[in-house]
Coordinates of C-alpha atoms and ligand atoms in Angstrom, one line a residue:
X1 CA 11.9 7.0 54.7
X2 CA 12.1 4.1 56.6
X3 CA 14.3 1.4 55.5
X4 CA 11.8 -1.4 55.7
X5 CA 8.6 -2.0 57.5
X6 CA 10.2 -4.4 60.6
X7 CA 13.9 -3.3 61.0
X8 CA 14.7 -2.3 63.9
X9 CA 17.6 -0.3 65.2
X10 CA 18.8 -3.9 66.8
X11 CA 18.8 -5.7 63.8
X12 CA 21.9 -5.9 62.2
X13 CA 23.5 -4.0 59.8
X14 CA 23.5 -4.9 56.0
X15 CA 24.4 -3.5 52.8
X16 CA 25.0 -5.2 49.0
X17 CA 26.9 -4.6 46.7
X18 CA 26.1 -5.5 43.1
X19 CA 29.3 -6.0 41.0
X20 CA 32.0 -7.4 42.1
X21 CA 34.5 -5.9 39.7
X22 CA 37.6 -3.4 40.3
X23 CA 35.4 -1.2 42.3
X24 CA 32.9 -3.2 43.9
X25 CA 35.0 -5.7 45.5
X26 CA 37.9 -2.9 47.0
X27 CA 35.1 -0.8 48.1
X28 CA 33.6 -3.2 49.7
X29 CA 36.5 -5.0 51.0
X30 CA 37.4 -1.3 53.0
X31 CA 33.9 -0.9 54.1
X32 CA 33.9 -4.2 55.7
X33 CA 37.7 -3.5 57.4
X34 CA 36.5 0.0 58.6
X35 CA 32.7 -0.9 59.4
X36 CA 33.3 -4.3 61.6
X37 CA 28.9 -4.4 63.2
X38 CA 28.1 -4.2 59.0
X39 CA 27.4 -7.4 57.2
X40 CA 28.6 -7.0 53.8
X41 CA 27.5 -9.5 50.3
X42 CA 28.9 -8.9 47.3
X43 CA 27.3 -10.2 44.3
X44 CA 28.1 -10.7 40.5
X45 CA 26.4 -13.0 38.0
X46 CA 30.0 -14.0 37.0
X47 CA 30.4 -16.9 38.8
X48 CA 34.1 -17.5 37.9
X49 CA 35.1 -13.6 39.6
X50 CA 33.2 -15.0 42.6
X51 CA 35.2 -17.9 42.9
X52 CA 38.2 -15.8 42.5
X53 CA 37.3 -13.8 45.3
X54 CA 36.2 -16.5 47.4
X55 CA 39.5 -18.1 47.0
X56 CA 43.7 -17.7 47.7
X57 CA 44.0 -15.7 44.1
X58 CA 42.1 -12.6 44.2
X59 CA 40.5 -12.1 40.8
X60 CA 43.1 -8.9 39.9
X61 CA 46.1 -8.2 41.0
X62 CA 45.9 -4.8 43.6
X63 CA 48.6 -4.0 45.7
X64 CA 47.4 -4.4 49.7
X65 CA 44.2 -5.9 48.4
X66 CA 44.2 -9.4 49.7
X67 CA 45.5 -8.5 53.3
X68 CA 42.5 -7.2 53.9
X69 CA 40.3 -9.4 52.2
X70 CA 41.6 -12.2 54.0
X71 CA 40.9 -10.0 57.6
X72 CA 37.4 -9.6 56.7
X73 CA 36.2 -12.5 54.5
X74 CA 33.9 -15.0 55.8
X75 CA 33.4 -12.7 58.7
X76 CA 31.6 -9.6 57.6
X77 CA 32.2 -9.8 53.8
X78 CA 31.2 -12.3 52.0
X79 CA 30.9 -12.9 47.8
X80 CA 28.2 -15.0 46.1
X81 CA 26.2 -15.2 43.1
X82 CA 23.2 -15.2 44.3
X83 CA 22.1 -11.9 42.9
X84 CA 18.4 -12.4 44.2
X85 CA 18.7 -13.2 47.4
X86 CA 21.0 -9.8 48.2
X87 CA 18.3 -8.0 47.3
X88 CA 16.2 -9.5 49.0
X89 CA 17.7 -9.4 52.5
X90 CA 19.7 -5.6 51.7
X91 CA 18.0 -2.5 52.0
X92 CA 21.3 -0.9 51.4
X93 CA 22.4 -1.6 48.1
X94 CA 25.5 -0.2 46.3
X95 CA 25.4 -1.3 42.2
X96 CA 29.0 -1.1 41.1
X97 CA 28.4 -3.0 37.8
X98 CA 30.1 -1.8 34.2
X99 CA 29.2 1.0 32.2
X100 CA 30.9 0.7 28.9
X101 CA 30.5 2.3 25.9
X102 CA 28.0 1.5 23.9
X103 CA 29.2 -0.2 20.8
X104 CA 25.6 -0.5 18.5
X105 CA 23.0 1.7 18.2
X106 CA 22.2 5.6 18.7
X107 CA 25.3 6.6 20.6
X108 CA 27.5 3.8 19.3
X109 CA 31.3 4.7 20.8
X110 CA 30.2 7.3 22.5
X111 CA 27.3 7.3 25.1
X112 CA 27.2 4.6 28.0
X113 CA 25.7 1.8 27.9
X114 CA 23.5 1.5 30.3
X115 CA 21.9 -2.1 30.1
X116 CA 23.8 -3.5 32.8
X117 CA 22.1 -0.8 35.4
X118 CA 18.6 -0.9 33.6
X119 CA 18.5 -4.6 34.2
X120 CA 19.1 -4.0 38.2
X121 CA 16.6 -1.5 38.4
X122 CA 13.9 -3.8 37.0
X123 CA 15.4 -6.8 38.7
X124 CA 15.2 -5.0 42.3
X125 CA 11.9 -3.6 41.4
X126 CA 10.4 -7.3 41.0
X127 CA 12.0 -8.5 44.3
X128 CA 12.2 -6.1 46.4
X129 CA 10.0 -7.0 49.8
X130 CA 10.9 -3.5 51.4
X131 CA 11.7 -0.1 50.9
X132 CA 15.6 0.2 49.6
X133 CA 18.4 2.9 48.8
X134 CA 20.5 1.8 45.9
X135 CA 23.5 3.7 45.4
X136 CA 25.1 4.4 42.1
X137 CA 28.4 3.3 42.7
X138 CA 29.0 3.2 38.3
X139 CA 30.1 6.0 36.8
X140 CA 26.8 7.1 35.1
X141 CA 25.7 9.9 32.7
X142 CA 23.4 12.6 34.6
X143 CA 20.3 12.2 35.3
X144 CA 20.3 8.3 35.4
X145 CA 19.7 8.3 38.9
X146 CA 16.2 9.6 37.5
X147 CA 15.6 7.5 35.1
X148 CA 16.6 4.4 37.3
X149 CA 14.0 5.7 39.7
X150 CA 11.3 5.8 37.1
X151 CA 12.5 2.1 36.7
X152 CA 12.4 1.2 40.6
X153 CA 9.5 3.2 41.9
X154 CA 6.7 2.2 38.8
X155 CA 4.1 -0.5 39.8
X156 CA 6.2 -1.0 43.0
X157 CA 5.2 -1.9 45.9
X158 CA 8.1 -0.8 47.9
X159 CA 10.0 3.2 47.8
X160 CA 13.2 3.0 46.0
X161 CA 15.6 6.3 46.7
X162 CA 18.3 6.2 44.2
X163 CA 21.7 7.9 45.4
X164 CA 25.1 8.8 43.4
X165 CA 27.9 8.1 45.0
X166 CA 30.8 7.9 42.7
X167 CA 34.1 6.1 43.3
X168 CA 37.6 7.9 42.9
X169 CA 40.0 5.0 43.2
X170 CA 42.5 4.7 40.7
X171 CA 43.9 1.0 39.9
X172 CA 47.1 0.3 41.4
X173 CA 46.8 2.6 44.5
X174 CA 43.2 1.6 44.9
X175 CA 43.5 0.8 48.9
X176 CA 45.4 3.9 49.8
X177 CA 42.5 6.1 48.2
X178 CA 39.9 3.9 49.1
X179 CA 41.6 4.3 53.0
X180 CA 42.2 8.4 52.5
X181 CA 39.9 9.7 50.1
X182 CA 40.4 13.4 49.3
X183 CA 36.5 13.3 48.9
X184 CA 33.9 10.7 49.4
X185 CA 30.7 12.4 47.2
X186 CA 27.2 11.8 48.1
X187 CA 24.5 13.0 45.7
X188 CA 20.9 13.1 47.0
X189 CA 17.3 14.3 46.2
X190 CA 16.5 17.2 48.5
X191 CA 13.4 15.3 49.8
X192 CA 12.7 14.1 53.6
X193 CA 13.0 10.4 52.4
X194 CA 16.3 11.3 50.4
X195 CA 17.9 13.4 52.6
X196 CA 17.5 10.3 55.0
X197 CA 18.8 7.8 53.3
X198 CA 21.7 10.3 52.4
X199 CA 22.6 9.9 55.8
X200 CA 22.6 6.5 55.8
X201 CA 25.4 6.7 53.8
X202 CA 27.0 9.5 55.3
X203 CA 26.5 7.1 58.5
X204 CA 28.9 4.4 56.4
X205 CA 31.8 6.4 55.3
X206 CA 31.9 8.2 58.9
X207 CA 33.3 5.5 60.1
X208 CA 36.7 6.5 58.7
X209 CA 36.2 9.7 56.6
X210 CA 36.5 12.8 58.2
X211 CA 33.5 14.9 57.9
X212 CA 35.0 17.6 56.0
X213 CA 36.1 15.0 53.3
X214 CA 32.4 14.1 53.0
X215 CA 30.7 16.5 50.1
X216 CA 26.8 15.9 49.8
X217 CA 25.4 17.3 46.8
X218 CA 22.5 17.1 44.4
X219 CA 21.9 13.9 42.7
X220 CA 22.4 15.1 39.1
X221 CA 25.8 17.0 40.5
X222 CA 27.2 14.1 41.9
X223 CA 26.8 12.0 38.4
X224 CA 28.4 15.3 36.5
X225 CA 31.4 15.6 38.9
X226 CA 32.8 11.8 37.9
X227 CA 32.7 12.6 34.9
X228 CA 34.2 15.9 35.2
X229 CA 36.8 14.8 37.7
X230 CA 37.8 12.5 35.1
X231 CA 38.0 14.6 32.4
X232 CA 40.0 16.9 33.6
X233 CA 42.1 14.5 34.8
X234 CA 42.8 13.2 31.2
X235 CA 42.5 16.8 30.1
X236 CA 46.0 17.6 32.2
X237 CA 47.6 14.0 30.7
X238 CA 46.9 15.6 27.0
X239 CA 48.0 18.9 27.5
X240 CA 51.3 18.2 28.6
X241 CA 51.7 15.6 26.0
X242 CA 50.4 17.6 23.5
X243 CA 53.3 19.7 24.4
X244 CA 55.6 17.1 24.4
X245 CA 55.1 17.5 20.8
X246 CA 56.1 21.2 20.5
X247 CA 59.5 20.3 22.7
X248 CA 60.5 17.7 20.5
X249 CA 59.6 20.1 17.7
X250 CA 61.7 23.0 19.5
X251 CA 64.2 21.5 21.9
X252 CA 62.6 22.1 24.9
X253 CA 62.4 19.1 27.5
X254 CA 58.9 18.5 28.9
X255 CA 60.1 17.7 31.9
X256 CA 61.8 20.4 33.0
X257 CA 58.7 22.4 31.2
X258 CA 56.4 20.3 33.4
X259 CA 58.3 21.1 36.6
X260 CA 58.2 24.7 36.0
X261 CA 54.5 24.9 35.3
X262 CA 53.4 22.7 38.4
X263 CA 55.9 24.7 40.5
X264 CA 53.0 27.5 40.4
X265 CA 50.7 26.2 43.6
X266 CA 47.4 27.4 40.9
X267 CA 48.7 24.4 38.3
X268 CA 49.9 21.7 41.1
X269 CA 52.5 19.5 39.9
X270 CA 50.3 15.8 39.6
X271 CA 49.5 14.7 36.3
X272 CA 51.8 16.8 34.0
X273 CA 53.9 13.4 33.6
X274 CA 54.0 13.3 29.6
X275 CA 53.4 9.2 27.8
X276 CA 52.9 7.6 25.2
X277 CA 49.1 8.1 26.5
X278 CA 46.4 7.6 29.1
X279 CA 44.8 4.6 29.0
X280 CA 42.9 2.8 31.4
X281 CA 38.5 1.5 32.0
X282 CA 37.6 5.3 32.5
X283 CA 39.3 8.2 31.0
X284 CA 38.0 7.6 27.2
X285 CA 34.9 6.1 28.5
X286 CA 34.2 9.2 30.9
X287 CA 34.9 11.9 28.4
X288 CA 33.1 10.4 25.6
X289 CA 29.8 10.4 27.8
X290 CA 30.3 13.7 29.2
X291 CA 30.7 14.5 24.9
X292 CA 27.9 12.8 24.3
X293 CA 25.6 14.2 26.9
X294 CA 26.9 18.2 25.5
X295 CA 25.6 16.9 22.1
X296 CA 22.4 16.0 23.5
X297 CA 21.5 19.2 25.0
X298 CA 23.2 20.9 21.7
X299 CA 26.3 22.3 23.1
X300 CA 28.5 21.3 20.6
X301 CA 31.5 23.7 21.3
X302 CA 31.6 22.0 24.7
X303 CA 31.5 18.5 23.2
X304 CA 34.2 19.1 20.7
X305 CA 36.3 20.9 23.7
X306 CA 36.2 17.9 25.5
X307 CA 36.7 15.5 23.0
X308 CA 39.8 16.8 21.9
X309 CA 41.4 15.3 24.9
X310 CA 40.6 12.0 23.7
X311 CA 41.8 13.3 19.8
X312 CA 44.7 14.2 21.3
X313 CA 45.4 11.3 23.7
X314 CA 45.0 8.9 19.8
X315 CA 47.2 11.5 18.2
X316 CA 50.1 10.9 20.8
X317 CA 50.0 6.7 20.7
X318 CA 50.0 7.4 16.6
X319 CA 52.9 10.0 16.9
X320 CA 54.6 7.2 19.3
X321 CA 54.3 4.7 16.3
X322 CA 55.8 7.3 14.1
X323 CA 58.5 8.5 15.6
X324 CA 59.6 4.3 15.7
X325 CA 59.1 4.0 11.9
X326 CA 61.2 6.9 11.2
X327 CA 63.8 6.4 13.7
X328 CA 64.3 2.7 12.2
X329 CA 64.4 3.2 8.4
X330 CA 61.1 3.3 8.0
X331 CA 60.7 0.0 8.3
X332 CA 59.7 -2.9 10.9
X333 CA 59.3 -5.7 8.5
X334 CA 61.3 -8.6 10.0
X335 CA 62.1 -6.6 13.0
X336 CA 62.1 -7.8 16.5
X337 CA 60.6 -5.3 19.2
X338 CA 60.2 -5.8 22.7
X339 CA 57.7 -4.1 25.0
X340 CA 58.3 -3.4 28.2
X341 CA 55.1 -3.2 29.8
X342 CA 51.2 -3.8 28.5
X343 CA 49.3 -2.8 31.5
X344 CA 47.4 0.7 31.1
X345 CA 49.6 1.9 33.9
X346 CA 51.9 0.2 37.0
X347 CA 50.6 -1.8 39.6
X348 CA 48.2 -2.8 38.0
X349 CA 47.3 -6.0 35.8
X350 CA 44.3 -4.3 33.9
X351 CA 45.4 -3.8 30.0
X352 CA 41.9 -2.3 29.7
X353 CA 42.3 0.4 26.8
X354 CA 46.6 0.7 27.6
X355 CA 48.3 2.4 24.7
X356 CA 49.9 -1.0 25.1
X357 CA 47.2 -2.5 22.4
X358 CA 47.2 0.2 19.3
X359 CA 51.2 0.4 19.8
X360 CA 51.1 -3.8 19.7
X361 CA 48.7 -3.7 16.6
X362 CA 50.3 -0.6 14.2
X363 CA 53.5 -2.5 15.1
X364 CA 52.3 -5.9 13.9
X365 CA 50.7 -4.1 11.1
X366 CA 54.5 -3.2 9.9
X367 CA 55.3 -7.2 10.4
X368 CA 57.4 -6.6 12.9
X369 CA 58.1 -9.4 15.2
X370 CA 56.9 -8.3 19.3
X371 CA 58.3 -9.6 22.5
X372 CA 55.8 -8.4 25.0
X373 CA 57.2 -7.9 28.8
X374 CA 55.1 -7.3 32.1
X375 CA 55.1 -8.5 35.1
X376 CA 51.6 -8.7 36.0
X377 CA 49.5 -8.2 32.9
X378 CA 50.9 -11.0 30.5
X379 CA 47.8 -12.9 31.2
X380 CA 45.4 -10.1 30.0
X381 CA 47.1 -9.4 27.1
X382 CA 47.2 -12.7 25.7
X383 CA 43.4 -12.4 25.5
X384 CA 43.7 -9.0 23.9
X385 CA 46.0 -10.2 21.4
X386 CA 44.4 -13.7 20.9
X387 CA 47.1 -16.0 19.8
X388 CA 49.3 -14.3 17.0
X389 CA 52.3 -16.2 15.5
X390 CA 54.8 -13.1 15.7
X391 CA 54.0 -12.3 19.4
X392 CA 55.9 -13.2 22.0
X393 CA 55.4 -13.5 25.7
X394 CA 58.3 -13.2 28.1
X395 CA 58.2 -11.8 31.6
X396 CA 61.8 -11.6 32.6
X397 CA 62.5 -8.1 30.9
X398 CA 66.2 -9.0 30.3
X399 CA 65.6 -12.5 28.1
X400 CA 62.8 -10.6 26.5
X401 CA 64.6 -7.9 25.4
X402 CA 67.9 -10.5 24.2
X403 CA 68.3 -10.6 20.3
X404 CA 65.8 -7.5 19.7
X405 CA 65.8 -4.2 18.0
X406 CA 64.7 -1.9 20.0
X407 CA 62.8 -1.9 23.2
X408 CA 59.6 0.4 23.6
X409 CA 58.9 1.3 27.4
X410 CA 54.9 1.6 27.3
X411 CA 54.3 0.9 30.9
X412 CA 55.6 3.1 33.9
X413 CA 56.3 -0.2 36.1
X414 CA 59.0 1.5 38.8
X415 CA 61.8 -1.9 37.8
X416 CA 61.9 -0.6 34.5
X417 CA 63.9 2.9 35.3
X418 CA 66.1 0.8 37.5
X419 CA 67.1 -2.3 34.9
X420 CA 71.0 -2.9 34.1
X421 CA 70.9 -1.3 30.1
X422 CA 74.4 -2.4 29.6
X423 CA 73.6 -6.1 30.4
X424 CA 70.5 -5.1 27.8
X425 CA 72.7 -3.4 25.2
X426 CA 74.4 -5.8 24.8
X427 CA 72.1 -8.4 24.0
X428 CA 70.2 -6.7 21.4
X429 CA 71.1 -6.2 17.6
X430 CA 73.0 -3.3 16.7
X431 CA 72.4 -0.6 16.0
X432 CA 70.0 -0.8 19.4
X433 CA 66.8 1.7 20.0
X434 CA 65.4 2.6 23.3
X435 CA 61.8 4.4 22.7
X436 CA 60.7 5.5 26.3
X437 CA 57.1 5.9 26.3
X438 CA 57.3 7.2 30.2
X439 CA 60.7 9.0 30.4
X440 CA 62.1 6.5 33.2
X441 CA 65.6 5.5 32.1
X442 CA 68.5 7.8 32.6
X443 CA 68.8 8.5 29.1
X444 CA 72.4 10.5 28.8
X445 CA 73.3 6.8 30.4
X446 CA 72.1 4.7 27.9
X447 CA 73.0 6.8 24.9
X448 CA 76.1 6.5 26.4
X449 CA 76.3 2.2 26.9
X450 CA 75.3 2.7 23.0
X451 CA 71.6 3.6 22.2
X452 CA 69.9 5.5 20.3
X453 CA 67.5 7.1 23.0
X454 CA 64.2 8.4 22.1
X455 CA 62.4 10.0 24.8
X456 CA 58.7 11.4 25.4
X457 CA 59.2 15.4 24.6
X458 CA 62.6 15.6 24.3
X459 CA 65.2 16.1 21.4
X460 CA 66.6 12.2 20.7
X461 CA 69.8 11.1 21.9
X462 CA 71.4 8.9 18.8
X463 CA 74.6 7.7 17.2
Ligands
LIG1 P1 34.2 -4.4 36.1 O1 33.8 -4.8 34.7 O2 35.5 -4.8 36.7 O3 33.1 -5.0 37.1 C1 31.7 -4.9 36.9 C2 31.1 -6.2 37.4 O4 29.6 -6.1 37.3 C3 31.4 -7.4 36.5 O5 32.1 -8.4 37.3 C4 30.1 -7.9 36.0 O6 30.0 -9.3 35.9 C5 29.1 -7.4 37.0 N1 27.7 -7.3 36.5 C6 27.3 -6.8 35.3 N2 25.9 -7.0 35.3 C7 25.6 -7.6 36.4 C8 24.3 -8.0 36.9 N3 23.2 -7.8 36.2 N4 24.2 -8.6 38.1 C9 25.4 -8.8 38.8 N5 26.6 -8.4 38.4 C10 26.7 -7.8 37.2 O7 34.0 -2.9 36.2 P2 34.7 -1.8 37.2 O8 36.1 -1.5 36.7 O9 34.6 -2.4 38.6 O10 33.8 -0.6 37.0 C11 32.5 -0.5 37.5 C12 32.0 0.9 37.4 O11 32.8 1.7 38.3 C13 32.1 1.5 36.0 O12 31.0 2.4 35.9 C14 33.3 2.3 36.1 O13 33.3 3.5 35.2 C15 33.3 2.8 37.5 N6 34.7 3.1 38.0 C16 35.7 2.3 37.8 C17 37.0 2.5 38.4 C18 38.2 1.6 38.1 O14 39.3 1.9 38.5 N7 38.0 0.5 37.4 C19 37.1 3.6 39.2 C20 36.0 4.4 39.5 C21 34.8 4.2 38.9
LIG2 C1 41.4 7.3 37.0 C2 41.3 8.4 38.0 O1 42.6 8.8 38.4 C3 40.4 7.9 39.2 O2 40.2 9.0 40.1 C4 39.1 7.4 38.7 O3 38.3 6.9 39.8 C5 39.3 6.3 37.7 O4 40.1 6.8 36.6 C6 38.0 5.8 37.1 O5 37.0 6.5 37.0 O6 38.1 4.6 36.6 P1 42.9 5.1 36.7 O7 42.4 5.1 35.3 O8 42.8 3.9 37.5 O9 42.1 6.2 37.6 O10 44.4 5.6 36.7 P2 45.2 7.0 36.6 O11 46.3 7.0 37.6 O12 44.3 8.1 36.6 O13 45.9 6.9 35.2 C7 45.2 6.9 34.0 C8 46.1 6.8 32.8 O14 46.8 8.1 32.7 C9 47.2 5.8 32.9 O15 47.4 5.2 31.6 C10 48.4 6.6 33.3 O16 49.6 6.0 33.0 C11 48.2 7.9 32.6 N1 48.9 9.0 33.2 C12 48.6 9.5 34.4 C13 49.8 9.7 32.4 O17 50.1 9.3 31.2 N2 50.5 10.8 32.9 C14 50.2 11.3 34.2 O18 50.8 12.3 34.6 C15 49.2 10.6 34.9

């Protein structure tokens, strides 16, 4: 296929992306650093992100981020809003807009909503003045790259070839996997004009991927791999947390359960840290669609496998509630409690879906009082929360902690294993309660300063 009727292998470079969220912007931020003769745009319709980007204060906070934003902005990356005119000038186009579940409608909390793509399609259908590859960069259900082709390619003038090419970052360590993927995946039609413009892109991430990291596919396995990376992802988070539950049931400590399952090189030893729960953009959102397509194509044992992980995942932030309400008297009324952490995980100032929220509201649903802690993801919560009279806001961890009853570790920020608990201790009201939602403190030394140490799968420590 070629790319449009007067480029020439002289002209320069260009791609767009379409999105300029927690994926577009990184991605495209690395693609820039590693691909110097590209000229990269970045477009959103939210014109405050934009700004963001375009400014000091990157729009989120991700560690390594704006050093190399600031190498390659206003040189070969730049941000705008003007979604038209990128796809105008881009015959490269990456779409890295949101695909949330759909909260109305057939599908409601389950499927994906897919308007935000839909109106892309049409939109670069209507301008387009030369042929294009757009490149899922979304996480999408299968077969969308289809349907968005149906979209692109009716009553157009031009040839659309839709690719999947799903992202693998995860938030907080987003430029290390953007920098050293363990795959990059490239998902294709087996056609002349998609095999080409599958090598377009393989062209891109050559620049820094080695070849063997490079996995082309078909289109529709491509889409199914996110979501099954993801799920199975999740799917490790749940199991071990779901037997968190049988160690504090039996006096085993998941821990040293977890180390002595990942010892065996078949399991591997990432993922099998037990929490108060995943959270996080993705995991739910992933698994849900990949339940909801199984339901579609009636294979309902397969959606009720995989939606168990998600059951589970609610079961263990409920359990985490629980095991607070029984440890305290069974009741928060009046009670001040201080959260250490709301972002969905360190490094990170996202609080999308963190078992931070349903903790925070079942807690204010027993009237307790909440000091909420983090050092990043204050600002995000506040919006969660909106403006409630018994919550409290305090980033230094050790005045937020000062005159409460217990302190519930949600987040697995690294400062939070490594705080002075006696300076803590003795601050709070007695008797004092340490719920750790990520096993990070040394618990036999806090027990011994004085709490009562309740632990993630493991028998409690208490006076
Ligand atoms: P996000 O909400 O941070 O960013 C999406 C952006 O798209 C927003 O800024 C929004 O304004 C913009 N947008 C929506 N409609 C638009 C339109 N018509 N024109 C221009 N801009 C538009 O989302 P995200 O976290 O970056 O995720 C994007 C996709 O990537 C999702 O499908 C997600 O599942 C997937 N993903 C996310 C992560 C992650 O870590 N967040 C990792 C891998 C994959
Ligand atoms: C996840 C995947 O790891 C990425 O590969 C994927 O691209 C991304 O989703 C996505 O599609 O959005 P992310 O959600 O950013 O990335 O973060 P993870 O590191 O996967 O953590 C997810 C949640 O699981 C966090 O709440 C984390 O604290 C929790 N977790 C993780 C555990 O509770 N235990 C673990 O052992 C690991």
């Amino acid at each position: 296929m070629p790319l449009s009727k007067n480029e020439t292998s002289e002209a320069p470079k260009k791609i767009a992306c379409i999105g300029a969220g927690y994926v577009g912007g990184p991605t495209m931020a690395i693609t820039a650093l590693k691909c110097p003769e590209y000229i990269i745009t970045v477009v959103d319709i939210n014109k405050k992100r934009i700004n963001e980007w375009n400014s000091e204060k990157l729009p989120f906070y991700e560690p390594g981020l704006d050093d190399i934003v600031k190498q390659v902005r206003g040189k070969n990356l730049f941000f705008s809003t003007n979604v038209k005119q990128a796809i105008e000038d881009n015959d490269i186009i990456f779409v890295a807009v949101n695909t949330p579940t759909k909260t109305y409608g057939i599908g409601e909390n389950i499927a994906a909503d897919l308007q935000y793509w839909e109106v892309i399609a049409r939109q670069i259908r209507d301008i387009a003045k030369s042929n294009k590859i757009i490149i899922e960069k979304s996480t999408l259900p299968v077969k969308t790259a289809e349907a968005m082709e149906t979209i692109l390619n009716t009553n157009a003038e031009y040839h659309c070839e839709v690719l999947s090419n799903p992202e693998f970052l995860a938030e907080g360590t987003a430029v290390k996997d953007l920098l050293d993927p363990d795959r990059v995946l490239i998902g294709s039609r087996d056609t002349d004009s998609g095999i080409q413009a599958r090598d377009e892109v393989v062209k891109i991430y050559s620049h820094w991927v080695p070849p063997d990291k490079i996995i082309t596919t078909n289109t529709f396995s491509a889409e199914l791999s996110k979501l099954v990376s993801n799920a199975f992802l999740a799917q490790r988070v749940s199991s071990i947390n779901a037997i968190a539950s049988v160690c504090e049931a039996t006096g085993a400590d998941v821990q040293e359960v977890a180390k002595a399952v990942g010892a065996d090189s078949r399991i591997g030893s990432k993922f099998l840290q037990a929490s108060v729960g995943f959270g996080g953009s993705c995991f739910r959102k992933d698994i849900l669609n990949l339940v909801y397509i199984c339901r579609m194509n009636n294979l309902y044992e397969a959606a009720e496998y995989f939606e168990n992980i998600v059951n589970m995942n609610n079961y263990q932030q409920y359990r985490f509630v629980k095991n607070i309400l029984k440890a305290m008297f069974n009741t928060l009324a009046g009670r001040t409690i201080c959260i250490y952490g709301c972002a969905f995980k360190a490094n990170t100032d996202d609080v999308r879906d963190s078992p931070a929220i349903p903790v925070a509201k079942a807690l204010i649903e027993e009237k307790a009082n909440l000091v909420i802690s983090d050092p990043k993801a204050i600002k995000n919560m506040k919006k969660v929360l909106g403006g409630l009279e018994n919550v409290s806001y305090v980033e230094d961890p050790y005045e937020a902690a000062t005159n409460s009853h217990a302190i519930l570790i949600i987040t697995e920020w690294e400062q939070y294993g490594k705080l002075n608990y006696q300076k803590i201790y003795e601050s709070m009201v007695k008797p004092a309660y340490l719920f750790d939602g990520r096993n990070m403190v040394d618990r036999k030394a806090c027990y011994k300063i004085g709490f009562n140490v309740h632990s993630i799968g493991k028998s409690p420590l208490t006076h």
